[in-house]
Structures are given as C-alpha cells and as structure tokens.
Coordinates of C-alpha atoms and ligand atoms in Angstrom, one line a residue:
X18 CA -15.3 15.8 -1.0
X19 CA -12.4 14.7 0.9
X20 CA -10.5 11.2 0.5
X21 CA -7.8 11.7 3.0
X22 CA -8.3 9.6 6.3
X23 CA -8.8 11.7 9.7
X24 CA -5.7 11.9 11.9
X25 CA -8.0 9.3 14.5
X26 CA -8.2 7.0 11.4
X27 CA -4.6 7.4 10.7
X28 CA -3.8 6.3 14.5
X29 CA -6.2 3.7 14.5
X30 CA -4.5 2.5 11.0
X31 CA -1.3 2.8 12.2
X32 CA -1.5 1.0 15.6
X33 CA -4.0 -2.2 14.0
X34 CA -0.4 -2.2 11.5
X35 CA 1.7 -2.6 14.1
X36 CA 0.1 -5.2 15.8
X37 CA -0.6 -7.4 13.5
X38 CA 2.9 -7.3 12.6
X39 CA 3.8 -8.4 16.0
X40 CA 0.9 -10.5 16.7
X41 CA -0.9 -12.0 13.6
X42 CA 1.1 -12.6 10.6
X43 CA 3.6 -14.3 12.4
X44 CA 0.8 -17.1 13.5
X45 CA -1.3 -17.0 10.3
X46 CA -0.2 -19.7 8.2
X47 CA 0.3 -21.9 11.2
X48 CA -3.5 -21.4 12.7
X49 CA -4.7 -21.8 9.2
X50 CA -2.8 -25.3 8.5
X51 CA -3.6 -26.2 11.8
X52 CA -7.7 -25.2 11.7
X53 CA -6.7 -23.6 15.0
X54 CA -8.9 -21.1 16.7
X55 CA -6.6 -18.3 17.9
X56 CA -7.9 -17.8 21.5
X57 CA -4.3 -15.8 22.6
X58 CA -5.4 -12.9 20.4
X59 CA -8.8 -12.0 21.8
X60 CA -7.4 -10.6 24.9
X61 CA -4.5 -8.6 22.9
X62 CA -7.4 -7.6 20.4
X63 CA -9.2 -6.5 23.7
X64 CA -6.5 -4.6 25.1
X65 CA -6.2 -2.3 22.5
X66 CA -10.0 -2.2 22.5
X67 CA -10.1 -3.8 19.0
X68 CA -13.2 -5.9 19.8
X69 CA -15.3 -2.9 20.3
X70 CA -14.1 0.1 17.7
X71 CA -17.7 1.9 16.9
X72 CA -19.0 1.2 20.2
X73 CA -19.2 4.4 22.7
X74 CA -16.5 4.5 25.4
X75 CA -19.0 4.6 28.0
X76 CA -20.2 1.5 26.9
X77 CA -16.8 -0.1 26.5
X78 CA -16.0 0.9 23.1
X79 CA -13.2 2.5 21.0
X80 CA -15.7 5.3 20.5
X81 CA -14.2 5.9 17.1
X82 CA -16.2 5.7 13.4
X83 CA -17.4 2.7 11.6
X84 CA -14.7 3.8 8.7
X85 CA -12.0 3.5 11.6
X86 CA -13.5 -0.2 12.2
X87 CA -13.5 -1.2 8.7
X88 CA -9.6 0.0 8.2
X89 CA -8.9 -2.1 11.1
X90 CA -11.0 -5.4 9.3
X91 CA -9.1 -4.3 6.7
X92 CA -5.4 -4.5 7.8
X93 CA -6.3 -7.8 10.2
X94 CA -7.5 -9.5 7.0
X95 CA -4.5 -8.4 5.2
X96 CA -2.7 -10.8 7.1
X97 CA -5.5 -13.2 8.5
X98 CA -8.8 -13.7 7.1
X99 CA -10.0 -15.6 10.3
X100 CA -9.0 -13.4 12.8
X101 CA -10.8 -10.3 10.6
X102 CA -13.9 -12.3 10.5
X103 CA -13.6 -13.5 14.1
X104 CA -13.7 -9.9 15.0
X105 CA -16.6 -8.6 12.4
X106 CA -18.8 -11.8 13.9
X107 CA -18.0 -10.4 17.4
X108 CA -18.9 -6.8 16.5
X109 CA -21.3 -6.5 13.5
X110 CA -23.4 -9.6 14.2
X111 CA -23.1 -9.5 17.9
X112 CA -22.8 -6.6 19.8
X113 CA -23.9 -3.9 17.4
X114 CA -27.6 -5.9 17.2
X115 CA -27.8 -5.2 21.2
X116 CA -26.4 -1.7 21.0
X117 CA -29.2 -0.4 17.6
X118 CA -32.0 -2.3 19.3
X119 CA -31.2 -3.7 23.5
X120 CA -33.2 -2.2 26.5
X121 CA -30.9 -0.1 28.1
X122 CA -30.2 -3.0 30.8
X123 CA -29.4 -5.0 27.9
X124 CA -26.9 -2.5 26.6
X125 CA -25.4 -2.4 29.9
X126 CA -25.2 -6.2 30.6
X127 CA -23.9 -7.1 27.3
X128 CA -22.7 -4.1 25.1
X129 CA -20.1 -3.5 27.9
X130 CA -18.5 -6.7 28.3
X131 CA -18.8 -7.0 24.4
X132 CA -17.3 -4.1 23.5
X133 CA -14.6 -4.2 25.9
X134 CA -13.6 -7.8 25.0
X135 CA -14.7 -9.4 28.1
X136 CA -16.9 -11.4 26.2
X137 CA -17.0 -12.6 23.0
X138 CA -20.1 -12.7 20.6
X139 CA -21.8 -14.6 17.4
X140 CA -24.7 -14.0 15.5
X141 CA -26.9 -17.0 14.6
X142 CA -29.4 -17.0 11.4
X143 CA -28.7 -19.7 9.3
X144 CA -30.8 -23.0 9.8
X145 CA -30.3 -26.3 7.4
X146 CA -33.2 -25.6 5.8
X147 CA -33.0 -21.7 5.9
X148 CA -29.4 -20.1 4.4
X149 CA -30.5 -17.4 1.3
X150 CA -34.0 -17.9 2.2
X151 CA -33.5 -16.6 5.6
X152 CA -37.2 -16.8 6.7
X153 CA -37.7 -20.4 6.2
X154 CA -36.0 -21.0 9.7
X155 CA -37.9 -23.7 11.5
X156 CA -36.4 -22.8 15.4
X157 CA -39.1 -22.1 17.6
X158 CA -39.4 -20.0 20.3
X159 CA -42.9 -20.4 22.8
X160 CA -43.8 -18.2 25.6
X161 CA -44.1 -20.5 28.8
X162 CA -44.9 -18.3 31.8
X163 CA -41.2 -15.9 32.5
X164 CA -39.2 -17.9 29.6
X165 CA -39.6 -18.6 26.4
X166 CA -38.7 -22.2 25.4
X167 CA -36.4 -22.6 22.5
X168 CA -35.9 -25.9 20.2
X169 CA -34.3 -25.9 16.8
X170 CA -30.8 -25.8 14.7
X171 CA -28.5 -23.2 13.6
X172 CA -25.7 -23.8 11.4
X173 CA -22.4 -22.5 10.1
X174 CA -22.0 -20.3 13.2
X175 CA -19.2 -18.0 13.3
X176 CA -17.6 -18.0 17.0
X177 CA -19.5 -21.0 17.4
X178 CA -17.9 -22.9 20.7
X179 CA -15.7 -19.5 21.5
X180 CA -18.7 -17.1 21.5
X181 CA -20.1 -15.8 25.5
X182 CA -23.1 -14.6 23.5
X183 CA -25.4 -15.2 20.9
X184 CA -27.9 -13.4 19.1
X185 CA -30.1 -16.1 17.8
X186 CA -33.4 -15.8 15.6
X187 CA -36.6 -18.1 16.2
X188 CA -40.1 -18.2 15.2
X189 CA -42.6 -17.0 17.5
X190 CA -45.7 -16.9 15.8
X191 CA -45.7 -19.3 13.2
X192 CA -48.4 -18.0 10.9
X193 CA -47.5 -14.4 10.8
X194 CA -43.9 -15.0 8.3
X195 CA -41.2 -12.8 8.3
X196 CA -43.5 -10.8 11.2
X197 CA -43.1 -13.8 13.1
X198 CA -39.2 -14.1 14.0
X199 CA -38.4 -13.2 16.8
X200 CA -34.3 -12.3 18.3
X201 CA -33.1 -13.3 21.4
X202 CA -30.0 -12.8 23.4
X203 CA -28.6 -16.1 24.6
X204 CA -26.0 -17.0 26.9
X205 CA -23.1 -19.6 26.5
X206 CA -24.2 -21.7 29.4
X207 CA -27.9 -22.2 28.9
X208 CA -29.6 -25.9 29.8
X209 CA -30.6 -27.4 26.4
X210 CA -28.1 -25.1 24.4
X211 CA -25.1 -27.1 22.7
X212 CA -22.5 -26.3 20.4
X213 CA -21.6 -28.9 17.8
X214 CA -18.4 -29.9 15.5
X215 CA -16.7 -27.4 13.7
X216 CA -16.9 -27.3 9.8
X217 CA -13.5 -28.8 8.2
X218 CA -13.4 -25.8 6.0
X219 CA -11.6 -24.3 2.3
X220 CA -11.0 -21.2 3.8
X221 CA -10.7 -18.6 6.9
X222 CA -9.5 -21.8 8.7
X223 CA -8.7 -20.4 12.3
X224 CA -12.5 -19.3 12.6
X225 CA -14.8 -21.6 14.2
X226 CA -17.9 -22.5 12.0
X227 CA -20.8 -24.9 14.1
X228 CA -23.7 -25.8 14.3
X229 CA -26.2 -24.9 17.5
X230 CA -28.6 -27.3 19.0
X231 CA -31.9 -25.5 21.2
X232 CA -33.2 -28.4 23.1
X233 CA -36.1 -27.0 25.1
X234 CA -34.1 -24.1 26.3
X235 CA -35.3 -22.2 28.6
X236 CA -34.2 -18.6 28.2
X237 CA -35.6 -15.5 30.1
X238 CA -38.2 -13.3 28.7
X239 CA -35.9 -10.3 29.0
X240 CA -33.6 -12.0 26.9
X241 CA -36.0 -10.7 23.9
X242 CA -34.2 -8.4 21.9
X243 CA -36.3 -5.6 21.0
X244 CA -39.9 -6.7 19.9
X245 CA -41.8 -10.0 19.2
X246 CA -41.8 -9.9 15.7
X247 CA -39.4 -7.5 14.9
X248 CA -36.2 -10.6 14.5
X249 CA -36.1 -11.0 10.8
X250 CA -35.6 -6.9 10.5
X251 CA -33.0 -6.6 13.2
X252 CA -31.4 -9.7 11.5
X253 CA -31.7 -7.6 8.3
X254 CA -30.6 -4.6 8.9
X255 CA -27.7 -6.0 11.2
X256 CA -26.4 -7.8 8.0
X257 CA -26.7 -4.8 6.2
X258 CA -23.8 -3.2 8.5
X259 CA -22.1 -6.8 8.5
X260 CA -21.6 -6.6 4.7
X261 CA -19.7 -3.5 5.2
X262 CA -17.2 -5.6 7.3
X263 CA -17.0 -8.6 5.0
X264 CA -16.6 -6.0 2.2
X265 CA -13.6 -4.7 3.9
X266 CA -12.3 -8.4 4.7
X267 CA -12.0 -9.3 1.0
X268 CA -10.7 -5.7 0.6
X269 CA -7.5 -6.7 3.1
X270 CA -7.3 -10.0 1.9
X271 CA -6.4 -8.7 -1.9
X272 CA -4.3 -5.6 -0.6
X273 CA -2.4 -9.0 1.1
X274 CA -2.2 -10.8 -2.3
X275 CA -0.8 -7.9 -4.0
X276 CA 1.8 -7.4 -0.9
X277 CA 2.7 -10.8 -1.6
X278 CA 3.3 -10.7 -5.3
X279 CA 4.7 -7.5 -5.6
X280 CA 7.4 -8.6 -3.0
X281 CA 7.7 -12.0 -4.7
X282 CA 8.0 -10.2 -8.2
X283 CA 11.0 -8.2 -7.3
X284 CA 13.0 -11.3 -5.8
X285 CA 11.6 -14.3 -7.9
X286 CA 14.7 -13.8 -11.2
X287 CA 13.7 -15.8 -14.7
X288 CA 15.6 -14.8 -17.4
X289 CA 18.3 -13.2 -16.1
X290 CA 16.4 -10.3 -14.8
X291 CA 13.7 -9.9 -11.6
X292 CA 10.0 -10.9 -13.0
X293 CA 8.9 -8.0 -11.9
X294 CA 10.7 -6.5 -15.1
X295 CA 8.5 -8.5 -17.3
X296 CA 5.4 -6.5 -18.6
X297 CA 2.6 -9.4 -18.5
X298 CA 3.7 -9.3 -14.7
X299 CA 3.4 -5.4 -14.7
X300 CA 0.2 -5.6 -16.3
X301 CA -1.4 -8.0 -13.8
X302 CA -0.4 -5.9 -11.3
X303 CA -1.7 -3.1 -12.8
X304 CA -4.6 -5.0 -12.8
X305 CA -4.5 -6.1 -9.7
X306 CA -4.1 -2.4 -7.7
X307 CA -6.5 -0.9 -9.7
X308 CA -9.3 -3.4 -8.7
X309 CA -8.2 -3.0 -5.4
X310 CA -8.8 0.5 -5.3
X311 CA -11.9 1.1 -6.7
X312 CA -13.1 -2.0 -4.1
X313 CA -11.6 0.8 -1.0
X314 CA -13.3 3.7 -2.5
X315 CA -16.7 1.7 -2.3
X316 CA -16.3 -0.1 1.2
X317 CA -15.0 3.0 2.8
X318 CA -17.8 5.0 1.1
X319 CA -20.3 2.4 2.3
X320 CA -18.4 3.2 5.8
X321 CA -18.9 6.2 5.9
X322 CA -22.4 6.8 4.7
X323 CA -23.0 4.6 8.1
X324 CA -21.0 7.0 9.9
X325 CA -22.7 9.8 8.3
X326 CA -26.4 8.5 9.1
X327 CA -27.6 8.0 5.7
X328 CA -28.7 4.7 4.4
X329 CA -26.1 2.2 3.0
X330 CA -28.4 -0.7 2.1
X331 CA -27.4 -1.0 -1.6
X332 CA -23.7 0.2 -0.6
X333 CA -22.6 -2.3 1.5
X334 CA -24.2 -4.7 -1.2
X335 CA -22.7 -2.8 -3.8
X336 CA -19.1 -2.9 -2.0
X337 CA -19.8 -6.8 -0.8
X338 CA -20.3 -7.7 -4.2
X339 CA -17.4 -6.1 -6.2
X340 CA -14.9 -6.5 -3.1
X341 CA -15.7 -10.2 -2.9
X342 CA -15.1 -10.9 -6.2
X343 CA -12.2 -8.7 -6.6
X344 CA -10.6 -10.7 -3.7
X345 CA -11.4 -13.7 -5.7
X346 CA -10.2 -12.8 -9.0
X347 CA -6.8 -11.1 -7.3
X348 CA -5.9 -13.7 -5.3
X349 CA -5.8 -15.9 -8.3
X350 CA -3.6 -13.2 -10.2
X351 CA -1.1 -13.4 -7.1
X352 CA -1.1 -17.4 -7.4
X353 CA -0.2 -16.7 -11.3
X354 CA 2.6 -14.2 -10.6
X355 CA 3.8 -16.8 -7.6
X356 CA 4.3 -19.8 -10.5
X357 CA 4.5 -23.6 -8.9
X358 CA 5.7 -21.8 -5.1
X359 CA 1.6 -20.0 -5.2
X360 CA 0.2 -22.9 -5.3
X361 CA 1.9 -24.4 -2.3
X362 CA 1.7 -23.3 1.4
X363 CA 5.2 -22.0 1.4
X364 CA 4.0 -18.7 0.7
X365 CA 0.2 -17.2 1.6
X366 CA -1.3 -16.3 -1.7
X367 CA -2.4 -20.1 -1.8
X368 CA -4.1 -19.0 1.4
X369 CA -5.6 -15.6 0.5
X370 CA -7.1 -17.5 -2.8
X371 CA -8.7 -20.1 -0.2
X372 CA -10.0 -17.2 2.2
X373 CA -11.1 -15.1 -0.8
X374 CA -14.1 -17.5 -2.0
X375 CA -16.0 -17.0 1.8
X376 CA -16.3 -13.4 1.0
X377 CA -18.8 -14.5 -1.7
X378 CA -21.0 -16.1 0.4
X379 CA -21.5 -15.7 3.6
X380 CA -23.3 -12.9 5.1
X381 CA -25.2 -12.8 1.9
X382 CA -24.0 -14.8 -1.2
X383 CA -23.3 -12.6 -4.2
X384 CA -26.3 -13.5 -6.3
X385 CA -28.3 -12.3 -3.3
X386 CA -25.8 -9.0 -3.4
X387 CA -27.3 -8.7 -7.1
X388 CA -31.3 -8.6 -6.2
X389 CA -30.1 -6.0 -3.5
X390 CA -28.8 -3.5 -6.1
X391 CA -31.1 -4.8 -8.9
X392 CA -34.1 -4.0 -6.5
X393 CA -32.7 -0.6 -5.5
X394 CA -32.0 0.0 -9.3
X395 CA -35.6 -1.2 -11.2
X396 CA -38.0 0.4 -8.3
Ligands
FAD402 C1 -17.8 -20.2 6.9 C2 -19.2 -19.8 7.1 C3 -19.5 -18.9 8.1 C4 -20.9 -18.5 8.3 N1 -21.2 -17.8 9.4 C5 -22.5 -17.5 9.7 C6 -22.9 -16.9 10.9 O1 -22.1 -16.5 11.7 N2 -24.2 -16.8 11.1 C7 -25.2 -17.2 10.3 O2 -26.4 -17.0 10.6 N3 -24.9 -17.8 9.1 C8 -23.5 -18.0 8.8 N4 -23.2 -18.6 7.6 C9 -24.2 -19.0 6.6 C10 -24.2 -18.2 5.3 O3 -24.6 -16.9 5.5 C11 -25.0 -19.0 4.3 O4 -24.2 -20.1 4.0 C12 -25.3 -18.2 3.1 O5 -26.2 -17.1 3.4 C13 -25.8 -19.0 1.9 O6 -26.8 -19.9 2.4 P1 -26.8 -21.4 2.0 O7 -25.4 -21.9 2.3 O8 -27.9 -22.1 2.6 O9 -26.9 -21.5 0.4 P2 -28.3 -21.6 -0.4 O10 -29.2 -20.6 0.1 O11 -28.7 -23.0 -0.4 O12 -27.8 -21.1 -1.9 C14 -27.2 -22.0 -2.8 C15 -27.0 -21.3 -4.1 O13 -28.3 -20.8 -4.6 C16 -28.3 -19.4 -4.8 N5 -29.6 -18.9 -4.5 C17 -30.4 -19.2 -3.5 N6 -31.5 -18.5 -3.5 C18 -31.4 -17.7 -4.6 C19 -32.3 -16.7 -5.2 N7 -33.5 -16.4 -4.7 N8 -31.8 -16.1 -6.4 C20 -30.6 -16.4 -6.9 N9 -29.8 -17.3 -6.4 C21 -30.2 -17.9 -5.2 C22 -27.2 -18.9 -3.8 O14 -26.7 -17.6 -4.1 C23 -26.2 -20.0 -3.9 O15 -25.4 -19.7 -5.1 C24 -21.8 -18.9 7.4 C25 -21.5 -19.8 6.3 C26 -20.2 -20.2 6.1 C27 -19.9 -21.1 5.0

C-alpha cells in the first residue's frame, strides 16, 4: 500500500496551488458577496487544461487520473467553493456522462470541446417534484419523426445560464419507471429551451443555480445519449463519480478553514500571549486536522478505486458523507477559533461555514449517503 502521491499528482498539485493563488483567492470573497459568476476563470481553467483533467488528451483532456482531478477540486475549493463546484458540474455531470456512454461522434462533437474548455457543461436531474426521489421526474421526451420533442422543468441547475451543454434526463415511456428515462445531450441554443433566475443562495455563491424550461423542444434523435431507457442508470452511475468530486469539495473547503484558523491563531493575542498558545484552541485544532485527514484518506481512496477500475459505489458515498459533514462541523470550529471577526465577512471562515452545508445535499443529500452504505452493509 502506498500513500505518497505520484510525481504527475505532485505537478498537478503543485501547479492548481499556484494558480489559485494568483487567480482565485484573490477574487473569492468578492464573487461570493457579489453572487457573481466568475466567467474570467473558465478560460485560465481551460488553459491549463483544468476543465478536462481525466479526460484522454486525444479527446482534449489532461489525460491524468481521477485522483489527480480530485486534488485539483480539492485545492480550488480550498479557496473557492463555487469555482470547485463549477468545475466538478462541468466535468463529472457533463462531460464524463458523454465520454462512459456517447457514440463515438458524440465523443468527438462534445468530449473535445468539453474537455478542452471550449465549452462549458451542466448536468440536469432534479425536477420540482423529483430531488431525492430522482425517478419521479415528470419531463417528457416523445419521438416525433427525426426529433424527440421535450416539455418539462429542471431545477437547481448547476452552470445553469453559463453551461454550452446539457445533459438532461426525460421520460420516454411513461409506464416502464426507472426503465423509462431517457438522457439526452442538449445544446444551449435550442427553440423552446430557456434558462430561468438564479437561486439567491446560503452558500457557493459564485455558481449559478436555475431552473430549465423544455417548451416543446425539438432536439435531434442523435442527441440520445446511449439507449432509450437506460437515463436513470447513466444519471446513476454518473453521480456515483460526481460524489467523489463533492467529497473532495468539502475536503478543500475544511483544509481552507483550518488554513484560516491556524493562521488567525498565531496572530489573534488575548491574554498577553498568541491564542494559539491556549490548549482549548490546540485541541480544536487537533480536532480539526484529524477529521480532516481521515476525510482525504477516504475521498482519495474512493479516487483511486475509480482509477483503479473497481467499483466505488459505497466509497464515494462513504467519503460524501463523512467529508460533507466534516466540512460542516470544521468550519464551525474555525468560526469558534475566529471569535466576533468569524462571524463577519472580514475573514472567510464565515464563508467556508456557508459553502460547507451544500456538500450535504446536493448530488445526493446525506441521508440518501446513509441508505447507500446501509444497503451495501445489510445485503
Ligand atoms: C445549490 C444546488 C445545486 C444543485 N445542482 C444540481 C445540478 O447541477 N443538477 C441536478 O440535477 N440537481 C442539482 N441540485 C439538486 C440537488 O441534488 C437536490 O436538491 C438534492 O438531491 C435533494 O433533493 P430535494 O432538494 O428535492 O430534497 P428532498 O428530496 O425534498 O428532501 C428533503 C429532505 O428529505 C430527506 N429525504 C427524502 N427522501 C428520503 C428518504 N427516502 N429517506 C430519508 N430521507 C429522505 C432528504 O434527505 C432531505 O433531508 C442542486 C441543488 C442545490 C441546492
């Protein structure tokens, strides 16, 4: 067993540090306050091929492992939740869906520009009526001579209004259940496809969360991603690879929180002496790196068992779960070790505490997390 990163991973690590450095934290706490969508990155995140880090070269990609992909979530999130979940969207939701399942023309039309950064993509599931309960989705899609013709609502759409491409889910045989969802490649442009308002939001502020309208749009035949039928799996097992990335969101948004505290501890002097010297500090930082860790042992492992081609189901639920909630808890710790200046915008732990709580819902809320492993654990 080795835990030491590969000298790619280390490069990969090293270079996603340095430019977010330069290029993120310094516009973090201003996107955030300002619910601003941070369009300038996407072409820096595309020049250093960021937007595409599992995907094949020849194809547009990084060509480099899913645990390379997760370090880089990882160290965007440390500094901005948004733009770590802007890219996971783009790459776990979006392009990987075309790349496990597209015709090879699909793969070429999309995967490229996807993976390269050319386009940007979104991954639309959730309907009003339809968040845990995933199949109860309402959106209709009905064979009419070379299209199929689309009406229906998505909501809470990451990339929503930024996204090129969608990957949106739709019922195409109504009696057959889960067996009858359908996936479909969509384009930005459609007739009949609108984006609405974005969601005023608690957290991960700079993303864009909307809704999608399908108004009788017409979209091509081809733009059936693999089979009739076969949507609610790819949606499935799509999320599965999704939670790794959300995993290793929370993970950089508490490795932030602790940056931010221990710094703060070591400056911040009460009695005389830094706090840092006081042990109930100490001890919830103790606290605080420990948690932390155990979370990177099970994301990365959850990585790498992608990587390695053996299933990771339960641990990207597994890693979801206790990152998530680690995030949560050590964010909080961070606001604690802060006093009155945590809990104002002067300094981000207010802000990690705000992005922390997503983690625990989307992609999967925790309690779903639970019946993942629980189901794994009593079959
Ligand atoms: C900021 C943001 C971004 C998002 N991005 C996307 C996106 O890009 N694409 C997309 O498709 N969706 C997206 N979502 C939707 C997200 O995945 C759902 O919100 C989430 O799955 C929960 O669904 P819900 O909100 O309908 O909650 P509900 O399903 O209504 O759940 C409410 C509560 O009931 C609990 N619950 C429900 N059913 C069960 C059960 N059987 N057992 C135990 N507890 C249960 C839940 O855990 C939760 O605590 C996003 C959401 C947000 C807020």
């Amino acid at each position: 067993m080795n835990f030491e990163l590969s000298e790619e991973q280390l490069l990969i690590q090293g270079m996603v540090k340095e430019f977010v450095a330069a290029e993120v934290a310094p516009i973090a706490a201003e996107i955030d306050r300002n619910h601003r969508f941070p369009a300038e990155l996407i072409p820096k995140l595309a020049e250093l091929n960021l937007l595409g880090v599992p995907f094949p070269e020849e194809l547009g990609g990084a060509g480099a492992d899913n645990v390379s992909y997760i370090i880089v979530l990882e160290e965007l999130a440390r500094a901005c939740a948004s733009t770590s979940v802007i890219v996971s969207a783009h790459s776990s939701l979006c392009t990987w869906p075309i790349f496990a399942f597209g015709s090879d023309l699909q793969k070429k039309k999309y995967v490229t520009d996807l993976a390269s950064g050319a386009s940007l993509g979104a991954f639309a599931l959730t309907e009003p009526g339809a968040g845990t309960d995933a199949a109860a989705g309402t959106t209709t899609a009905v064979l009419d001579g070379d299209s199929y013709v689309l009406n229906g609502t998505k909501t809470f759409i990451t990339n929503g209004g930024f996204a090129d491409v969608y990957i949106v889910t739709a019922m195409t045989d109504q009696a057959a259940g889960t067996k009858g969802i359908s996936a479909f490649i969509i384009d930005k442009d459609l007739p009949g496809f609108t984006v609405g308002e974005r969601e005023h939001k608690m957290g991960i502020r700079a993303s864009s969360t909307t809704p999608l309208y399908f108004s009788n749009c017409r979209v091509p035949k081809d733009a059936l991603l693999g089979q009739e039928g076969k949507g609610f799996k790819i949606a499935m097992m799509t999320l599965d690879g999704g939670r790794i990335g959300i995993a290793a969101q929370a993970l950089g948004i508490a490795q932030g929180a602790i940056d931010a505290s221990v710094a703060y501890a070591k400056e911040r002097v009460q009695f005389g002496k830094p706090i840092a010297r006081l042990q109930a500090i100490q001890w919830m930082i103790a606290d605080m790196v420990t948690e932390v860790e155990a979370a990177r042992l099970l994301v990365y492992q959850a990585a790498w068992r992608k990587d390695a081609g053996l299933s990771y189901t339960r641990e990207a639920a597994i890693a979801k779960l206790f990152a998530s909630e680690v995030a949560t808890r050590v964010a909080g710790k961070a606001i604690q070790i802060h006093g009155g200046v945590g809990y104002t915008e002067s300094y981000p732990v207010e802000r990690a505490y705000r992005d922390a709580k997503i983690c625990e819902i989307y992609e999967g809320t925790s309690e779903v997390q639970r019946m993942v492993i629980a189901g794994g654990a009593l079959r």
